[in-house]
PDB file of C-alpha atoms and ligand atoms in Angstrom:
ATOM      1  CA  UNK A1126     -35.882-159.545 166.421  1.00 86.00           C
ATOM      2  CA  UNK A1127     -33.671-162.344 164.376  1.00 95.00           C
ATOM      3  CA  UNK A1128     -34.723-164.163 161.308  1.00 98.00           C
ATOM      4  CA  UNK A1129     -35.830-167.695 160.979  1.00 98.00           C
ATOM      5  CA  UNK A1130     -34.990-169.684 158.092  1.00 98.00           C
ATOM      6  CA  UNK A1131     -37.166-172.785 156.577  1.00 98.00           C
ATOM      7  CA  UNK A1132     -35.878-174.195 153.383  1.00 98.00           C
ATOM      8  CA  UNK A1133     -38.159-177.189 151.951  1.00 98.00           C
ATOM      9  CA  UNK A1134     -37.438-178.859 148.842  1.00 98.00           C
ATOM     10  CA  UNK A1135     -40.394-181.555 147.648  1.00 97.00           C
ATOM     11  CA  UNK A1136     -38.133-184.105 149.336  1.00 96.00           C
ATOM     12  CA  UNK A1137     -37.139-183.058 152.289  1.00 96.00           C
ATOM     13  CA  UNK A1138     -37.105-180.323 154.489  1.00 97.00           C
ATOM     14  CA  UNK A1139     -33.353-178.957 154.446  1.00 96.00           C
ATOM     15  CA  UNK A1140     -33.268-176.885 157.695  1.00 96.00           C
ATOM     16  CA  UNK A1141     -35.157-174.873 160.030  1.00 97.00           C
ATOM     17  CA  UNK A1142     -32.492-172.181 162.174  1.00 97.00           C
ATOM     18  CA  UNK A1143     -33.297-169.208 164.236  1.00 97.00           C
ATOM     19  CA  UNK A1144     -31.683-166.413 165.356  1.00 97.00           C
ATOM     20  CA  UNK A1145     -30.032-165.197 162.455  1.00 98.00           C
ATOM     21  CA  UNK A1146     -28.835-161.761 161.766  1.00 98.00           C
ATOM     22  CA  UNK A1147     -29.044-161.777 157.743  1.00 98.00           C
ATOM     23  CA  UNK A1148     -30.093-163.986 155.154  1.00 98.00           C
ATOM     24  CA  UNK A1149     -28.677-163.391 151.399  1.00 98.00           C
ATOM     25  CA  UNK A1150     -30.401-165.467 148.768  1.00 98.00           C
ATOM     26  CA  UNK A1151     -29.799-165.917 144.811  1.00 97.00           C
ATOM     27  CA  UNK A1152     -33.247-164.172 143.593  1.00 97.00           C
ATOM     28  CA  UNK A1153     -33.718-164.774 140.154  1.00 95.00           C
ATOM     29  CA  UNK A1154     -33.176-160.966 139.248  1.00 93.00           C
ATOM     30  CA  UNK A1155     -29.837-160.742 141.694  1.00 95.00           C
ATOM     31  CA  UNK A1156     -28.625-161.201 145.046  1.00 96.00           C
ATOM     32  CA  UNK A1157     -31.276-160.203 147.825  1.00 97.00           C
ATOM     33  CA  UNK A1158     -29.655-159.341 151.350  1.00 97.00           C
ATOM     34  CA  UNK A1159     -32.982-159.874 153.806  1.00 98.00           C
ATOM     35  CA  UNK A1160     -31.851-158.445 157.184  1.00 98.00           C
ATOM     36  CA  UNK A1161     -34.928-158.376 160.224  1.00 97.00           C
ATOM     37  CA  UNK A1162     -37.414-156.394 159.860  1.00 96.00           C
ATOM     38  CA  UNK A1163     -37.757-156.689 156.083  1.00 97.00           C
ATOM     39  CA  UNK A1164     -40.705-155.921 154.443  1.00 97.00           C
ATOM     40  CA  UNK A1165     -43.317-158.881 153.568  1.00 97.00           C
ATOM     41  CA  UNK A1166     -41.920-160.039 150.324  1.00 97.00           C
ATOM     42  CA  UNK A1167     -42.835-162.978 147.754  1.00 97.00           C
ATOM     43  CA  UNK A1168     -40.396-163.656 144.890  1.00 97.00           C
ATOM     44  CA  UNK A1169     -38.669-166.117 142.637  1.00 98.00           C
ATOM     45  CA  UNK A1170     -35.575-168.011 143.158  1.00 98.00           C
ATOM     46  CA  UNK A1171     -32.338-168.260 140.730  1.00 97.00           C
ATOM     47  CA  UNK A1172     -29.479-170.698 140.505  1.00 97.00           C
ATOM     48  CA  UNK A1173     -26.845-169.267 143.008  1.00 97.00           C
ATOM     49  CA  UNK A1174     -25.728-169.639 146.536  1.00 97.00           C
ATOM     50  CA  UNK A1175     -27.263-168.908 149.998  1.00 98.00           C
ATOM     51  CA  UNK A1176     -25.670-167.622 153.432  1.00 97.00           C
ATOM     52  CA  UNK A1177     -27.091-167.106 156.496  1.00 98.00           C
ATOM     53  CA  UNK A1178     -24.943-166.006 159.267  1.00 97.00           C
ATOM     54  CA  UNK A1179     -25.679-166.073 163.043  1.00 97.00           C
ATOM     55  CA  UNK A1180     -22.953-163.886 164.674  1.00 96.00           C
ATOM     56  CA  UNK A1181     -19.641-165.277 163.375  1.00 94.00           C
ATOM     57  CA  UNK A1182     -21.501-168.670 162.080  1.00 94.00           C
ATOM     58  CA  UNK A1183     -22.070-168.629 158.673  1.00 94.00           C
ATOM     59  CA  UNK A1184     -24.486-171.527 156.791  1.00 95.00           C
ATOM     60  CA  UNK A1185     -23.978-171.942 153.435  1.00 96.00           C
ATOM     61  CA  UNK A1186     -25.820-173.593 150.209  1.00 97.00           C
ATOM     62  CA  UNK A1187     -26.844-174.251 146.751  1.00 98.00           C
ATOM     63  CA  UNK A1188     -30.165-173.194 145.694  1.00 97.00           C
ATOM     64  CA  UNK A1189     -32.004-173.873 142.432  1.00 97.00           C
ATOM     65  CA  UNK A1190     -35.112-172.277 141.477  1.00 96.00           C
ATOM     66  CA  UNK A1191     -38.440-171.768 143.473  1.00 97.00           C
ATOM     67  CA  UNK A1192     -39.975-169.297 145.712  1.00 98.00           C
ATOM     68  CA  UNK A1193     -39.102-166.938 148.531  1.00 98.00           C
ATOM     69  CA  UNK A1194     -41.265-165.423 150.981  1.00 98.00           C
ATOM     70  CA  UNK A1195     -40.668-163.330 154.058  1.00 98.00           C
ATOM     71  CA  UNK A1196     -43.013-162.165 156.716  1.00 98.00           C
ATOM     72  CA  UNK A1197     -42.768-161.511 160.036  1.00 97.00           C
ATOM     73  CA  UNK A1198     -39.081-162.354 160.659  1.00 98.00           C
ATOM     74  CA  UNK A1199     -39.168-165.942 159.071  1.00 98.00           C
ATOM     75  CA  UNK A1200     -37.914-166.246 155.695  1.00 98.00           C
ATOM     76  CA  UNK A1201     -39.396-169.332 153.855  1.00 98.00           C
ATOM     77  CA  UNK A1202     -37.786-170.650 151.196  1.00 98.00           C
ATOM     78  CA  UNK A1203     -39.421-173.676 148.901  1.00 98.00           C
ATOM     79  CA  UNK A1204     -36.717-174.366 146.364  1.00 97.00           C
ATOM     80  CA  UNK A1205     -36.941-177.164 143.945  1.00 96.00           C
ATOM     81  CA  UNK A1206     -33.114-177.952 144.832  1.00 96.00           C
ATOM     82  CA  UNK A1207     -31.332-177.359 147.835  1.00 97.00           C
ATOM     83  CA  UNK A1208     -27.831-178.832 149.125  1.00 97.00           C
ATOM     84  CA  UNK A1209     -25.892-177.337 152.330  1.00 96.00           C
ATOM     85  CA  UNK A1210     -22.488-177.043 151.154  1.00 96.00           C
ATOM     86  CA  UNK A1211     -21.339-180.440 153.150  1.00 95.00           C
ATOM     87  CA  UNK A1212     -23.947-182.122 151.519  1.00 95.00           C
ATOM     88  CA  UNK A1213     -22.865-181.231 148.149  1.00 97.00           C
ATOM     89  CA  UNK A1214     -20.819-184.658 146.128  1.00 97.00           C
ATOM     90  CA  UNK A1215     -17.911-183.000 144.423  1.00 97.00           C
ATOM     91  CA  UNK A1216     -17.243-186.184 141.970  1.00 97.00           C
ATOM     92  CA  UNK A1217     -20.798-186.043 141.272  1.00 98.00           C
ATOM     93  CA  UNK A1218     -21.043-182.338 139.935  1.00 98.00           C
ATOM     94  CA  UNK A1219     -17.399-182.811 138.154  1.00 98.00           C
ATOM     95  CA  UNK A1220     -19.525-185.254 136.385  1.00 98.00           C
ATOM     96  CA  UNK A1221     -22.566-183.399 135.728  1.00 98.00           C
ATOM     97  CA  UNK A1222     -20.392-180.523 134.520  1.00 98.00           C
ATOM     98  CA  UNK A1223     -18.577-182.463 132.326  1.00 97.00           C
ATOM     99  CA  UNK A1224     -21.606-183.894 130.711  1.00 96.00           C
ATOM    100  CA  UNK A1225     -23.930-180.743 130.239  1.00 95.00           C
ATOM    101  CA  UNK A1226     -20.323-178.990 128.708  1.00 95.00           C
ATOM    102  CA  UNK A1227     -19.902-181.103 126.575  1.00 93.00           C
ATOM    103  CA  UNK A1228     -23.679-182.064 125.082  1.00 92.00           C
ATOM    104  CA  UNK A1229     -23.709-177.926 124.577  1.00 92.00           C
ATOM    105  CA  UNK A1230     -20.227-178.131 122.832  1.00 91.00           C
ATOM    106  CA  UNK A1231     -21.368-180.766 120.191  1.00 89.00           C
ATOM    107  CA  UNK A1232     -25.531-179.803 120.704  1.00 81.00           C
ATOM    108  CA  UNK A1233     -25.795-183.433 119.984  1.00 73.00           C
ATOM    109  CA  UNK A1234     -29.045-185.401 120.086  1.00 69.00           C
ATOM    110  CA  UNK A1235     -31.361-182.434 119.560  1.00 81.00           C
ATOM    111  CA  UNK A1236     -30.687-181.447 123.753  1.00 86.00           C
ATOM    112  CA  UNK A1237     -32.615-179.027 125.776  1.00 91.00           C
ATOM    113  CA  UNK A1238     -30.051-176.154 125.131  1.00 92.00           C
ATOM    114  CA  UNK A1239     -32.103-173.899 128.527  1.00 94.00           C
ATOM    115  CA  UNK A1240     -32.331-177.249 130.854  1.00 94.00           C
ATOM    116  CA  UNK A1241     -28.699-178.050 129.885  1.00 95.00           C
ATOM    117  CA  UNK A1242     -27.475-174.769 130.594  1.00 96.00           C
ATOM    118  CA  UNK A1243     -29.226-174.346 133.395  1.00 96.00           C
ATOM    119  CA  UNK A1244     -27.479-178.090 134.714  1.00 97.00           C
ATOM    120  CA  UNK A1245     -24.108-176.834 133.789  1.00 97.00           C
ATOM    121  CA  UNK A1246     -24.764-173.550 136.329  1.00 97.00           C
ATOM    122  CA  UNK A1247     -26.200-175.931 139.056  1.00 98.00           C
ATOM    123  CA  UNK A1248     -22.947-178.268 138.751  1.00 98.00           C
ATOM    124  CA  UNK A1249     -20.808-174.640 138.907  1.00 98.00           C
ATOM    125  CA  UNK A1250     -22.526-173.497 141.505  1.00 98.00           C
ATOM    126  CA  UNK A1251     -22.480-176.609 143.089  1.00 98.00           C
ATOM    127  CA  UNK A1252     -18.143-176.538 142.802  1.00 98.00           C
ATOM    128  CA  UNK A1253     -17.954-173.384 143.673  1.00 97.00           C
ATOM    129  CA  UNK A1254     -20.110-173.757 146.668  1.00 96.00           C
ATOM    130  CA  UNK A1255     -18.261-176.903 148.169  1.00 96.00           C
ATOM    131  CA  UNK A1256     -14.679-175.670 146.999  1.00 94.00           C
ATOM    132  CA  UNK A1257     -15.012-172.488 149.276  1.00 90.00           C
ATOM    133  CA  UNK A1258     -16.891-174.635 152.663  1.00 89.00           C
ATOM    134  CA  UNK A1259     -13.942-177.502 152.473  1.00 88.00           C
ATOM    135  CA  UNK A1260     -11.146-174.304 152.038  1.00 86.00           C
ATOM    136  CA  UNK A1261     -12.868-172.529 154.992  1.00 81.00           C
ATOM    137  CA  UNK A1262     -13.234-175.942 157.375  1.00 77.00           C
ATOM    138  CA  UNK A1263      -9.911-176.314 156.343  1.00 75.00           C
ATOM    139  CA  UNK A1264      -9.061-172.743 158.045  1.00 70.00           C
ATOM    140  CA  UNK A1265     -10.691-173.926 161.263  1.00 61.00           C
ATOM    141  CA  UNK A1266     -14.031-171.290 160.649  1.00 57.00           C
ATOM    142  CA  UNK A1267     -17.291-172.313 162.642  1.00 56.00           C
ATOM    143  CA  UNK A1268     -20.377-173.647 160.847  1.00 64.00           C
ATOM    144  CA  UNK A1269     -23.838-173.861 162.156  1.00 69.00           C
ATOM    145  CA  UNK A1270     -24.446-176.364 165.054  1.00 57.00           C
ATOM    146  CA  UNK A1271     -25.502-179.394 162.622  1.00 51.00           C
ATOM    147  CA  UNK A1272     -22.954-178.802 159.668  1.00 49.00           C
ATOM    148  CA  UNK A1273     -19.563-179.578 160.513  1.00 44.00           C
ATOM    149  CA  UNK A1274     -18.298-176.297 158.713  1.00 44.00           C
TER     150      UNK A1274
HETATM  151  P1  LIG B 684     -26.828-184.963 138.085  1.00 62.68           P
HETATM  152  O1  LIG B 684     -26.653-184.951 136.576  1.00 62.68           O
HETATM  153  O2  LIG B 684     -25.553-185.238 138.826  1.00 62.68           O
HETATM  154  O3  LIG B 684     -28.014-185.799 138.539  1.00 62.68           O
HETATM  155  P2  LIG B 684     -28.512-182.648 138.123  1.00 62.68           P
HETATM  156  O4  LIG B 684     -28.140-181.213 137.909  1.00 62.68           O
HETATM  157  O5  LIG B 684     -29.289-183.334 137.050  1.00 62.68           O
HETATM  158  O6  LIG B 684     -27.168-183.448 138.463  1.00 62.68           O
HETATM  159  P3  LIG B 684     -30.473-181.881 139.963  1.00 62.68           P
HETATM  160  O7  LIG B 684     -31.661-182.021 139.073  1.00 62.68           O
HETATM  161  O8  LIG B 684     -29.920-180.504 140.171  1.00 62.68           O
HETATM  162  O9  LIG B 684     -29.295-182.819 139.456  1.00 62.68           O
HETATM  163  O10 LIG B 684     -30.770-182.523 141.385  1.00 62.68           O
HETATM  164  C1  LIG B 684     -31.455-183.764 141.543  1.00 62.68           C
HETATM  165  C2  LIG B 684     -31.312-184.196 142.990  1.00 62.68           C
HETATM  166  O11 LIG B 684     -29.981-184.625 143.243  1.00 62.68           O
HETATM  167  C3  LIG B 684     -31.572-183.088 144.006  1.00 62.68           C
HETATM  168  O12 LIG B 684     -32.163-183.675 145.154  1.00 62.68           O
HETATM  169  C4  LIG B 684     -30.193-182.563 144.343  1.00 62.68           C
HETATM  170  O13 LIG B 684     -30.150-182.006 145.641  1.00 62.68           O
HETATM  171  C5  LIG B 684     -29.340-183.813 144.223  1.00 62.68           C
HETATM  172  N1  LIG B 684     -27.988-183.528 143.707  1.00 62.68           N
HETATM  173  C6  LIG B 684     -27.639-183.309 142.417  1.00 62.68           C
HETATM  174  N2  LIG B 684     -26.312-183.144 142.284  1.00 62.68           N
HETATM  175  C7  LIG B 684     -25.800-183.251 143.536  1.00 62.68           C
HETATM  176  C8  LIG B 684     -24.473-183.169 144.073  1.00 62.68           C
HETATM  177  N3  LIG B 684     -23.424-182.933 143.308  1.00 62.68           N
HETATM  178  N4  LIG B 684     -24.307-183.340 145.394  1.00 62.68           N
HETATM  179  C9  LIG B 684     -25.384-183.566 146.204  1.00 62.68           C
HETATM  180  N5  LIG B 684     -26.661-183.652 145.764  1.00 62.68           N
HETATM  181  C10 LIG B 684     -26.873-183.497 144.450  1.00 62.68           C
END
């Protein structure tokens, strides 16, 4: 039996995809590797990346906080940010990086040090993410039907 995959944000529902051999998503003590089968589990999300591969397809994304659950082969996730990788607006997250750098640098205008910190890893995570998907469609690799990875 393969995994489904639902990922909601409150916006917008990201993607729904079946058949998938292994989900890996940033849980917010460490990477969790849900293959089917798994055991019913309900946990909290991190800032970090998610995969899901079908055969040779991989999906891949940015995910910020949240919750997982799995049970009975689907894995739900309801994150309170979620990008796939070709979503993701490089100039936009050189920007945001730039900015939550350099308000911790100077720790000007009494800042949120936590919410600032935890922008700056979104906008890394967010660079990394996109960096690696437009290096790997440059290679040619197959995305999911729907991405253009
Ligand atoms: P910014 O300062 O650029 O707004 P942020 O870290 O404050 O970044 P978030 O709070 O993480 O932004 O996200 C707000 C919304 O904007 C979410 O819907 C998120 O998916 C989207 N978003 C933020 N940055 C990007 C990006 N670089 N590319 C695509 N979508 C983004």
């Amino acid at each position: 039996m393969p995994l489904k995959l639902d990922i909601v944000t409150p916006e917008r529902t990201v993607l729904s995809e079946d058949g998938l051999d292994i989900v890996i998503a940033p849980g917010s003590e460490g990477q969790l590797g849900i293959l089917p089968s798994h055991t019913p589990l309900l946990t909290t999300l991190g800032i970090g990346e998610l995969r899901a591969r079908r055969g040779t397809e991989e999906l891949t994304m940015v995910i910020s906080g949240g919750f997982l659950e799995v049970r009975n082969n689907v894995v739900t996730i309801i994150a309170d940010v979620a990008e796939r990788a070709e979503e993701i607006d490089i100039d936009r997250a050189r920007g945001a990086r730039e900015r939550a750098a350099s308000s911790l640098a100077t720790r000007e205008d009494d800042i949120d040090v936590a919410a600032t910190q935890a922008a700056l890893r979104r906008a890394l995570m967010r660079l990394r993410v996109a960096e690696r998907y437009t290096r790997r469609a440059g290679s040619g690799r197959r995305g999911m039907p729907g991405s253009t990875e």
